[in-house]
C-alpha cells in the first residue's frame, strides 16, 4: 500500500513539477477553489491532513500568491483562491488529467472503478478516525 502511495505521489509530482506545484498543494488549491472560501480546520478534515502539515503547505502557496488567508468567524482562518492561483490550476490541470487518463488506461475500467471505491473507503476511514480522535 505504501509503495503504491509513494509511486502515485512521485508520478503526480512529476506531472505537476513544470508548474512549480506539488500534488498536495494542487489538491489543497482545488478544494479551496471548489469551496469558494473554507475555514482551514475544515480543509484539514476534508483532506484528512493534520493541521501542522496543512499550515506548512498553505504557507507555501500563500507566499506564491495562489491563495489568500484572511480572518474568518471567531478565531478561524479562511482560505480563498486568488486569480493567480486559478490561472495556475488551469495551466496544470491538463497535465493532471493526462496522468489520470494514463493510470485509468493502465488499470482498465474495472480496475479504475475498484481503485476509486477502495480509495473512498480508506478516506472515509481516515475522516472517521480524525473525528474520533477529536471527540
mmCIF file of C-alpha atoms in Angstrom:
data_model
loop_
_atom_site.group_PDB
_atom_site.id
_atom_site.type_symbol
_atom_site.label_atom_id
_atom_site.label_comp_id
_atom_site.label_asym_id
_atom_site.label_seq_id
_atom_site.Cartn_x
_atom_site.Cartn_y
_atom_site.Cartn_z
ATOM 1 C CA UNK A 1 0.000 0.000 0.000
ATOM 2 C CA UNK A 2 2.747 2.466 0.976
ATOM 3 C CA UNK A 3 4.743 1.655 -2.173
ATOM 4 C CA UNK A 4 1.668 2.330 -4.295
ATOM 5 C CA UNK A 5 1.055 5.626 -2.488
ATOM 6 C CA UNK A 6 4.667 6.745 -2.929
ATOM 7 C CA UNK A 7 4.598 5.742 -6.594
ATOM 8 C CA UNK A 8 1.437 7.735 -7.237
ATOM 9 C CA UNK A 9 2.853 10.723 -5.347
ATOM 10 C CA UNK A 10 6.002 10.647 -7.495
ATOM 11 C CA UNK A 11 4.013 10.356 -10.726
ATOM 12 C CA UNK A 12 1.703 13.249 -9.868
ATOM 13 C CA UNK A 13 4.530 15.410 -8.502
ATOM 14 C CA UNK A 14 6.476 14.865 -11.748
ATOM 15 C CA UNK A 15 3.414 15.800 -13.822
ATOM 16 C CA UNK A 16 2.907 18.999 -11.815
ATOM 17 C CA UNK A 17 6.592 19.964 -11.431
ATOM 18 C CA UNK A 18 6.655 22.154 -14.579
ATOM 19 C CA UNK A 19 4.027 24.317 -12.870
ATOM 20 C CA UNK A 20 6.030 24.693 -9.654
ATOM 21 C CA UNK A 21 3.465 22.893 -7.520
ATOM 22 C CA UNK A 22 3.254 19.600 -5.649
ATOM 23 C CA UNK A 23 0.400 17.131 -5.600
ATOM 24 C CA UNK A 24 -0.550 18.173 -2.063
ATOM 25 C CA UNK A 25 -0.571 21.861 -2.983
ATOM 26 C CA UNK A 26 -2.638 21.139 -6.090
ATOM 27 C CA UNK A 27 -5.196 19.144 -4.078
ATOM 28 C CA UNK A 28 -5.439 21.909 -1.478
ATOM 29 C CA UNK A 29 -5.984 24.546 -4.125
ATOM 30 C CA UNK A 30 -8.623 22.554 -5.990
ATOM 31 C CA UNK A 31 -10.563 22.025 -2.771
ATOM 32 C CA UNK A 32 -10.245 25.684 -1.814
ATOM 33 C CA UNK A 33 -11.452 26.696 -5.274
ATOM 34 C CA UNK A 34 -14.446 24.338 -5.064
ATOM 35 C CA UNK A 35 -15.406 25.715 -1.644
ATOM 36 C CA UNK A 36 -15.047 29.371 -2.633
ATOM 37 C CA UNK A 37 -13.763 30.088 0.867
ATOM 38 C CA UNK A 38 -13.079 27.493 3.522
ATOM 39 C CA UNK A 39 -12.021 27.501 7.164
ATOM 40 C CA UNK A 40 -8.560 25.942 7.461
ATOM 41 C CA UNK A 41 -9.670 23.411 10.092
ATOM 42 C CA UNK A 42 -12.481 22.258 7.783
ATOM 43 C CA UNK A 43 -9.985 21.935 4.941
ATOM 44 C CA UNK A 44 -7.705 19.789 7.117
ATOM 45 C CA UNK A 45 -10.624 17.493 7.969
ATOM 46 C CA UNK A 46 -11.768 17.290 4.352
ATOM 47 C CA UNK A 47 -8.297 16.295 3.153
ATOM 48 C CA UNK A 48 -7.514 14.084 6.166
ATOM 49 C CA UNK A 49 -4.453 16.224 6.988
ATOM 50 C CA UNK A 50 -3.077 17.206 10.348
ATOM 51 C CA UNK A 51 -3.150 20.953 10.934
ATOM 52 C CA UNK A 52 0.644 21.304 11.076
ATOM 53 C CA UNK A 53 1.055 19.802 7.599
ATOM 54 C CA UNK A 54 -1.843 21.852 6.285
ATOM 55 C CA UNK A 55 -0.445 25.129 7.640
ATOM 56 C CA UNK A 56 3.022 24.396 6.233
ATOM 57 C CA UNK A 57 1.563 23.632 2.806
ATOM 58 C CA UNK A 58 -0.827 26.595 2.887
ATOM 59 C CA UNK A 59 2.024 28.946 3.802
ATOM 60 C CA UNK A 60 3.950 27.954 0.654
ATOM 61 C CA UNK A 61 1.028 28.510 -1.713
ATOM 62 C CA UNK A 62 0.086 31.728 0.068
ATOM 63 C CA UNK A 63 3.647 33.016 -0.400
ATOM 64 C CA UNK A 64 3.395 32.087 -4.092
ATOM 65 C CA UNK A 65 0.274 34.272 -4.290
ATOM 66 C CA UNK A 66 -2.025 31.385 -5.205
ATOM 67 C CA UNK A 67 -4.261 31.592 -2.114
ATOM 68 C CA UNK A 68 -5.114 34.292 0.380
ATOM 69 C CA UNK A 69 -5.679 33.656 4.063
ATOM 70 C CA UNK A 70 -7.967 36.014 5.950
ATOM 71 C CA UNK A 71 -9.651 36.180 9.334
ATOM 72 C CA UNK A 72 -12.927 34.309 9.498
ATOM 73 C CA UNK A 73 -15.569 33.927 12.188
ATOM 74 C CA UNK A 74 -14.138 33.843 15.703
ATOM 75 C CA UNK A 75 -10.508 32.809 15.538
ATOM 76 C CA UNK A 76 -10.971 30.850 12.313
ATOM 77 C CA UNK A 77 -8.758 31.485 9.306
ATOM 78 C CA UNK A 78 -10.301 31.367 5.827
ATOM 79 C CA UNK A 79 -8.524 30.293 2.647
ATOM 80 C CA UNK A 80 -9.570 31.580 -0.772
ATOM 81 C CA UNK A 81 -8.060 31.003 -4.195
ATOM 82 C CA UNK A 82 -6.578 34.065 -5.918
ATOM 83 C CA UNK A 83 -6.747 34.901 -9.617
ATOM 84 C CA UNK A 84 -3.093 33.820 -9.924
ATOM 85 C CA UNK A 85 -3.962 30.534 -8.206
ATOM 86 C CA UNK A 86 -6.903 29.985 -10.520
ATOM 87 C CA UNK A 87 -4.650 30.610 -13.539
ATOM 88 C CA UNK A 88 -2.032 28.188 -12.222
ATOM 89 C CA UNK A 89 -4.683 25.488 -11.717
ATOM 90 C CA UNK A 90 -5.996 25.959 -15.276
ATOM 91 C CA UNK A 91 -2.422 25.624 -16.595
ATOM 92 C CA UNK A 92 -1.667 22.495 -14.518
ATOM 93 C CA UNK A 93 -4.984 20.677 -14.996
ATOM 94 C CA UNK A 94 -4.183 19.246 -18.468
ATOM 95 C CA UNK A 95 -1.044 17.563 -17.091
ATOM 96 C CA UNK A 96 -3.014 16.226 -14.103
ATOM 97 C CA UNK A 97 -5.773 14.943 -16.383
ATOM 98 C CA UNK A 98 -3.280 13.354 -18.815
ATOM 99 C CA UNK A 99 -1.744 11.374 -15.957
ATOM 100 C CA UNK A 100 -5.202 10.402 -14.678
ATOM 101 C CA UNK A 101 -6.045 9.112 -18.162
ATOM 102 C CA UNK A 102 -2.775 7.122 -18.355
ATOM 103 C CA UNK A 103 -3.430 5.498 -14.980
ATOM 104 C CA UNK A 104 -7.064 4.831 -15.904
ATOM 105 C CA UNK A 105 -5.945 3.264 -19.182
ATOM 106 C CA UNK A 106 -3.362 1.099 -17.447
ATOM 107 C CA UNK A 107 -5.846 -0.150 -14.830
ATOM 108 C CA UNK A 108 -8.793 -0.541 -17.185
ATOM 109 C CA UNK A 109 -12.369 0.406 -16.382
ATOM 110 C CA UNK A 110 -12.879 -2.274 -13.717
ATOM 111 C CA UNK A 111 -9.516 -1.633 -12.060
ATOM 112 C CA UNK A 112 -10.145 2.120 -12.023
ATOM 113 C CA UNK A 113 -13.611 1.639 -10.502
ATOM 114 C CA UNK A 114 -12.181 -0.641 -7.790
ATOM 115 C CA UNK A 115 -9.384 1.847 -7.067
ATOM 116 C CA UNK A 116 -11.888 4.703 -6.688
ATOM 117 C CA UNK A 117 -14.110 2.566 -4.442
ATOM 118 C CA UNK A 118 -11.221 1.472 -2.222
ATOM 119 C CA UNK A 119 -9.784 4.985 -2.092
ATOM 120 C CA UNK A 120 -13.141 6.339 -0.953
ATOM 121 C CA UNK A 121 -13.375 3.712 1.782
ATOM 122 C CA UNK A 122 -9.846 4.472 3.008
ATOM 123 C CA UNK A 123 -10.516 8.231 3.002
ATOM 124 C CA UNK A 124 -13.743 7.697 4.974
ATOM 125 C CA UNK A 125 -11.801 5.588 7.464
ATOM 126 C CA UNK A 126 -9.303 8.421 7.925
ATOM 127 C CA UNK A 127 -12.029 11.021 8.346
ATOM 128 C CA UNK A 128 -13.819 8.850 10.916
ATOM 129 C CA UNK A 129 -10.582 8.287 12.835
ATOM 130 C CA UNK A 130 -9.954 12.042 12.832
ATOM 131 C CA UNK A 131 -13.406 12.790 14.262
ATOM 132 C CA UNK A 132 -12.987 10.102 16.925
ATOM 133 C CA UNK A 133 -9.588 11.487 17.942
ATOM 134 C CA UNK A 134 -11.105 14.962 18.434
ATOM 135 C CA UNK A 135 -14.092 13.663 20.440
#
